[in-house]
Coordinates of C-alpha atoms and ligand atoms in Angstrom, one line a residue:
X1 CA 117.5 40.4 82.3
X2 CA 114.9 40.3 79.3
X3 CA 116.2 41.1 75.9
X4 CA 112.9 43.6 75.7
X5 CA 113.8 44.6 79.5
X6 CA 117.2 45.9 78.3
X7 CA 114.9 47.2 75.5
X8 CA 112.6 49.2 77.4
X9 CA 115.6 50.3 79.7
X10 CA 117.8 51.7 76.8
X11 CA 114.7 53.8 75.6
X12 CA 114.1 54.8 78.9
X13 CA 117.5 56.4 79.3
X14 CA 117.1 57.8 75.9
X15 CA 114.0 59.5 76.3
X16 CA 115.6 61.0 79.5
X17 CA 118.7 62.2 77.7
X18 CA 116.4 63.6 75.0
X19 CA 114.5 65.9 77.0
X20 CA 116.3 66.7 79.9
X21 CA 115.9 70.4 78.6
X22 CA 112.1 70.5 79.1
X23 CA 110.1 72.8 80.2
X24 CA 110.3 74.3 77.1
X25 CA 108.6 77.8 76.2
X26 CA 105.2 76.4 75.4
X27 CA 105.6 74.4 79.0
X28 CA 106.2 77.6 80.7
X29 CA 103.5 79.6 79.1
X30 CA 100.9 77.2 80.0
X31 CA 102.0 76.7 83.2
X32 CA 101.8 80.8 83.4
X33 CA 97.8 80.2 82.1
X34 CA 96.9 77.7 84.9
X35 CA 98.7 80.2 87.7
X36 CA 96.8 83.3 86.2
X37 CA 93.3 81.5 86.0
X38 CA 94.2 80.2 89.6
X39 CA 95.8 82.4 91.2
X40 CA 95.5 86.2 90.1
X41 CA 94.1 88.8 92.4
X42 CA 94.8 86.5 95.8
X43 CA 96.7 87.7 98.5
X44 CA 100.3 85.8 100.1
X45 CA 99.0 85.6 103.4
X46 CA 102.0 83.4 104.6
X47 CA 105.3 81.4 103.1
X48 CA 107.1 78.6 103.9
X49 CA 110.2 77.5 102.6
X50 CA 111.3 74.3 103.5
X51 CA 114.6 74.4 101.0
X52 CA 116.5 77.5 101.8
X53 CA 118.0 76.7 98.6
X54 CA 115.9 78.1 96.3
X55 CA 116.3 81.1 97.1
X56 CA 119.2 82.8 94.7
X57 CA 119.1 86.7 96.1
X58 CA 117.3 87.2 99.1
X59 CA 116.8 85.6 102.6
X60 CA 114.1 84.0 104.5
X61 CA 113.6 87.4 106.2
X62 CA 113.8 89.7 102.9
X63 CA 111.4 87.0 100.9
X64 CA 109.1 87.0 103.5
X65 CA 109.0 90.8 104.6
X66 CA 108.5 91.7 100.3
X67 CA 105.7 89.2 99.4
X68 CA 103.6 88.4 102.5
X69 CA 100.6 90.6 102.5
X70 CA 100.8 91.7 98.8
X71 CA 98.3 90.7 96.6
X72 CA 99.7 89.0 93.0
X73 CA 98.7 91.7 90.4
X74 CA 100.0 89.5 87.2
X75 CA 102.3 86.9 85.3
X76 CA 104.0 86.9 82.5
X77 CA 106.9 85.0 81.0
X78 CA 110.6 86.5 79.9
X79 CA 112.3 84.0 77.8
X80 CA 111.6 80.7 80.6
X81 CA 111.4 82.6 83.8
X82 CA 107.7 83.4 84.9
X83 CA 107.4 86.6 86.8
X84 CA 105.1 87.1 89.7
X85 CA 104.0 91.1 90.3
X86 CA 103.3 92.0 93.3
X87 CA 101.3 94.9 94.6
X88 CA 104.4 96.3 96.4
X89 CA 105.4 96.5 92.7
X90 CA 108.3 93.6 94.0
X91 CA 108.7 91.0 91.4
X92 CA 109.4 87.2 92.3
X93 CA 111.1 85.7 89.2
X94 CA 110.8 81.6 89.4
X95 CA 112.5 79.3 86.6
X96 CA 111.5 75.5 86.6
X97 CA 114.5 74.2 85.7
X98 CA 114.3 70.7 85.1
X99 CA 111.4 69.4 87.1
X100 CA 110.3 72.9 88.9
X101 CA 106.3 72.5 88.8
X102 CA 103.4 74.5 90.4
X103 CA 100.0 73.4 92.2
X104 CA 97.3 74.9 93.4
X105 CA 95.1 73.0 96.3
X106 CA 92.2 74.1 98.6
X107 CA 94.1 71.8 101.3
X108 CA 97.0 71.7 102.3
X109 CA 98.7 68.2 100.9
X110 CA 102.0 67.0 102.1
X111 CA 103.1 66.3 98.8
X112 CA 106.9 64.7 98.6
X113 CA 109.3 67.3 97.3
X114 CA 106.4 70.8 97.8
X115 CA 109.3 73.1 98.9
X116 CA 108.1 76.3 98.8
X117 CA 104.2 76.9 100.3
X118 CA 102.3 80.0 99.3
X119 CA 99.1 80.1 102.0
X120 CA 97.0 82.7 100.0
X121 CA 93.7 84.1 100.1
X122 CA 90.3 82.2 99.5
X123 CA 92.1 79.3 101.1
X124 CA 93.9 78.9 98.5
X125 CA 97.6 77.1 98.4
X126 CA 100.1 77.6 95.7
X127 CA 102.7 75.0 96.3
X128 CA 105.9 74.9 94.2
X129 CA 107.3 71.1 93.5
X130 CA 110.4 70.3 92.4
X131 CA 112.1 66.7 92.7
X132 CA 115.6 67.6 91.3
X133 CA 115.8 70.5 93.0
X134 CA 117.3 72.5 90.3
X135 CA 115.0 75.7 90.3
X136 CA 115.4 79.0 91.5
X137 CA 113.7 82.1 92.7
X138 CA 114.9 86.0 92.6
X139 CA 113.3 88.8 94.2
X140 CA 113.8 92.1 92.8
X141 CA 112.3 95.4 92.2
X142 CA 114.0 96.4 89.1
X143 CA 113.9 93.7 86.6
X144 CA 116.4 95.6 84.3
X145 CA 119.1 94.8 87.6
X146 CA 118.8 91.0 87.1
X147 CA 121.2 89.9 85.1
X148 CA 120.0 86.5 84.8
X149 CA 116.5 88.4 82.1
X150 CA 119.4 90.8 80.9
X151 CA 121.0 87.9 79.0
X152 CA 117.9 86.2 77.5
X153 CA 117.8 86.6 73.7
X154 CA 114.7 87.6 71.9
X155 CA 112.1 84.3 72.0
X156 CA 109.8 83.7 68.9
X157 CA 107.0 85.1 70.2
X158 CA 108.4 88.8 71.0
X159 CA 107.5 91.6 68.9
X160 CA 110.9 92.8 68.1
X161 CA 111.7 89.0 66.2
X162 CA 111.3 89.8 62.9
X163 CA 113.4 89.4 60.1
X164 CA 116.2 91.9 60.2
X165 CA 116.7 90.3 63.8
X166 CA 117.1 86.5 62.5
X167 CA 118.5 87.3 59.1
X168 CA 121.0 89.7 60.6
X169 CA 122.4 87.1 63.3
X170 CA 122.2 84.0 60.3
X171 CA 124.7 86.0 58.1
X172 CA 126.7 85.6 60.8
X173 CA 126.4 82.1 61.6
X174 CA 128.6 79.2 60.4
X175 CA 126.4 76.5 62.2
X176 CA 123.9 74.5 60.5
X177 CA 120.4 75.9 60.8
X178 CA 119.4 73.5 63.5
X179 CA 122.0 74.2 66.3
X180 CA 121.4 77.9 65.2
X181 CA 117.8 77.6 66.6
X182 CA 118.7 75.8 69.4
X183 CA 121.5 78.5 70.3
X184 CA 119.8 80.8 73.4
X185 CA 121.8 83.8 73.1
X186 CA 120.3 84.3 69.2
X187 CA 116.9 82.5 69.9
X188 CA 115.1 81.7 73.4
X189 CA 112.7 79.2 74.1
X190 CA 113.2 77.0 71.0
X191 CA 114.2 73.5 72.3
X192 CA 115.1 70.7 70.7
X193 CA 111.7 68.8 69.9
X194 CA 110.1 72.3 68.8
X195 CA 113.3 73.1 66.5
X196 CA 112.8 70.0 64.4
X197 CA 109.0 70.3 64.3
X198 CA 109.6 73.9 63.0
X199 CA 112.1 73.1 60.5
X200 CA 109.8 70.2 58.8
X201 CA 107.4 73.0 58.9
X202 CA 109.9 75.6 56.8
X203 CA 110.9 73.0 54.2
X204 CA 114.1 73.6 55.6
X205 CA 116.8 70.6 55.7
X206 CA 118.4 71.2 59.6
X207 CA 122.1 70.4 58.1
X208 CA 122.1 73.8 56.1
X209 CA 124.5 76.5 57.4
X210 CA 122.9 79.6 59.1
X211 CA 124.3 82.0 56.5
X212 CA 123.8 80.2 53.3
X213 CA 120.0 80.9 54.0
X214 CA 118.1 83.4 51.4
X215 CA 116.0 85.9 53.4
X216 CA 112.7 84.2 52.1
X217 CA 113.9 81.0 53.8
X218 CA 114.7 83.4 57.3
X219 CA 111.0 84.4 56.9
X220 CA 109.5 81.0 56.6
X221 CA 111.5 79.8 59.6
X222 CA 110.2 82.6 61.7
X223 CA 107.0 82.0 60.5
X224 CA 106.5 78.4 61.4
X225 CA 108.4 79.6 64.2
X226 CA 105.3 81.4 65.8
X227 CA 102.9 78.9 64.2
X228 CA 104.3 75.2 66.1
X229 CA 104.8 77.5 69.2
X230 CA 101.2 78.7 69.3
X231 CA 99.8 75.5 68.3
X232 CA 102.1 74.1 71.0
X233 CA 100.8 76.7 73.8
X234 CA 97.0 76.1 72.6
X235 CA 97.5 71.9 73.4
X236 CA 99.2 73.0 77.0
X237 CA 103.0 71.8 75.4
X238 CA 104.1 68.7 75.1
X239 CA 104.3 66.0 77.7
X240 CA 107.0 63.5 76.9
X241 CA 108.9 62.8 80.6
X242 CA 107.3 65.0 83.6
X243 CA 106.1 67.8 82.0
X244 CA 102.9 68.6 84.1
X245 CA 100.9 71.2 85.2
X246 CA 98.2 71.7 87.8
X247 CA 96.1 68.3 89.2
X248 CA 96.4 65.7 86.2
X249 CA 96.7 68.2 83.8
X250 CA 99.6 67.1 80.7
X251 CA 100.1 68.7 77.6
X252 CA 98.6 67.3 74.2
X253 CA 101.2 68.7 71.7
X254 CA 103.1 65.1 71.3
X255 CA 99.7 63.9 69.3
X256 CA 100.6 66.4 66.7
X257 CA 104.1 66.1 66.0
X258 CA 105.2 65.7 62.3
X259 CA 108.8 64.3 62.6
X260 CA 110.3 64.0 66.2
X261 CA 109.3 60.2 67.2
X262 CA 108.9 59.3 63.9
X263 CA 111.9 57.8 62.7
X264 CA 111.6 55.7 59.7
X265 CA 108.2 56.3 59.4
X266 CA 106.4 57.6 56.7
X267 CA 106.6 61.6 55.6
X268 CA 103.3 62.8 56.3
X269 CA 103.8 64.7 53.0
X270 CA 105.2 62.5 50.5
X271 CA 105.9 59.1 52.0
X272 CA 109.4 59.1 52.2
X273 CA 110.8 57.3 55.6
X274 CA 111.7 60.2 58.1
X275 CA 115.3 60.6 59.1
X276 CA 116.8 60.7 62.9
X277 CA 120.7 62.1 62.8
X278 CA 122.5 64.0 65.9
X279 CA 123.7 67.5 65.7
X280 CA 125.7 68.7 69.0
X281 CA 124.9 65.2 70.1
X282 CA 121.1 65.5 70.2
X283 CA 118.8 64.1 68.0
X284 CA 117.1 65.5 65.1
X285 CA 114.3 64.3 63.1
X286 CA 113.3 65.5 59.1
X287 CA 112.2 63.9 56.0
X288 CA 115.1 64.4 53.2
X289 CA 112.5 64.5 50.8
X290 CA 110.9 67.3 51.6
X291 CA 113.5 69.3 53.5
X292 CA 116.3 70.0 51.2
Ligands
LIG1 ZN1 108.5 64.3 53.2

């Protein structure tokens, strides 16, 4: 093999082991924005579920018998979960997992790996796509019952994050800053690209421990927080490995990251050569310059 082959391999495998965590929350809300413009208002004429797999708390018969005939009212997000209402007020609750995507055709394409085949109304076909086969689906009609949306932590963009939440749960907090993010059961739906991104942001340095943080600092981080996420959500996330949404749709946020990539290249803000170290055994990228 080629030295650059070896090369190109190594990367390859990095860049897999970087962001096996995607979708991220930006991913899912967008996805969430295709469905609704697609897909809101039809009726589930018929399903077919080719993976029996999927389906976490309910059988062929009970998924059927709840959501054919029902019309999709609306969709909205809970940490990454997206949740379908139905007009039997039944709720499908999907998560993407890995590699979990959705489609939506006017024919019906024998796609490799379409497992679960929504035939809805207008001729419309919502087809959900899912090569590792790592998703999952839940049917319920009490949300509050599932416990899998009972133990998702507040994400950035909820109303209730503020900063008696954060603060409170950093003076608790030995970690450094960055795995502090990154922990779900304080924050949901920061992963690891977005946690760097938002720490340049904060003028935060990532190796600073949780509780050693002033509240002003708290505040900054929430607010850049909500700003790289919304920015993130407005370019359709960020497409790095298979991140994809709807017919040749990918997300545009890579174009406007600020650190992540950019490893001993120059700070944006003052020049100084960017920094890539691990924490928890992922990377992390800053500028020590400007984050200390
Ligand atoms: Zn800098």
């Amino acid at each position: 093999m080629l030295m650059e082959e070896v090369y190109i391999n190594k990367k390859l495998l990095w860049l897999r082991k970087e962001w096996n965590k995607m979708p991220e929350l930006p991913e899912v809300e967008t996805v969430i924005n295709y469905l609704k413009q697609e897909i809101l208002g039809e009726k589930i004429l018929a399903i077919d579920v080719k993976n029996l797999k999927f389906l976490k708390n309910a059988s062929l018969k009970e998924f059927k018998d709840q959501l054919e005939n029902k019309i999709l009212k609306n969709i909205f997000r809970k940490g990454k979960y997206l949740i379908f209402v139905l007009s039997n007020d039944a709720y499908m609750v999907s998560h993407l997992r890995m590699e979990g995507k959705y489609f939506v055709d006017h024919d019906l394409i024998n796609r490799k790996h379409d497992y679960l085949i929504f035939q809805l109304s207008n001729n419309k076909i919502l087809s959900y796509n899912d090569s590792r086969q790592f998703g999952t689906f839940y049917l319920t009609k009490n949300l509050d019952q599932l416990k899998e949306l009972n133990k998702i932590a507040l994400d950035p963009l909820d109303e209730d994050f503020n900063l008696n939440y954060l603060y409170n749960k950093s003076k608790k907090s030995k970690k450094n800053i960055k795995c502090f993010l990154l922990d779900q059961s304080i924050v949901s739906g920061i992963g690891n690209i977005y946690a760097s991104e938002i720490l340049f942001d904060a003028k935060i340095n990532p190796l600073v421990q949780a509780d050693k943080l002033s509240k002003e600092d708290i505040q900054r981080i929430i607010n850049s927080s909500q700003k790289i996420l919304k920015k993130a959500i407005e370019y359709n996330g960020t497409t790095i490995h298979t991140f994809s949404f709807g017919p040749n749709k990918t997300g545009e946020f890579n174009k406007f990251l600020k650190v992540v990539y950019r490893e001993k290249k120059n700070c944006f803000n003052c020049d100084y050569p960017i920094k890539r170290i691990k924490q928890q055994s992922r990377s992390t990228f800053y500028c020590p310059k400007c984050q200390k």
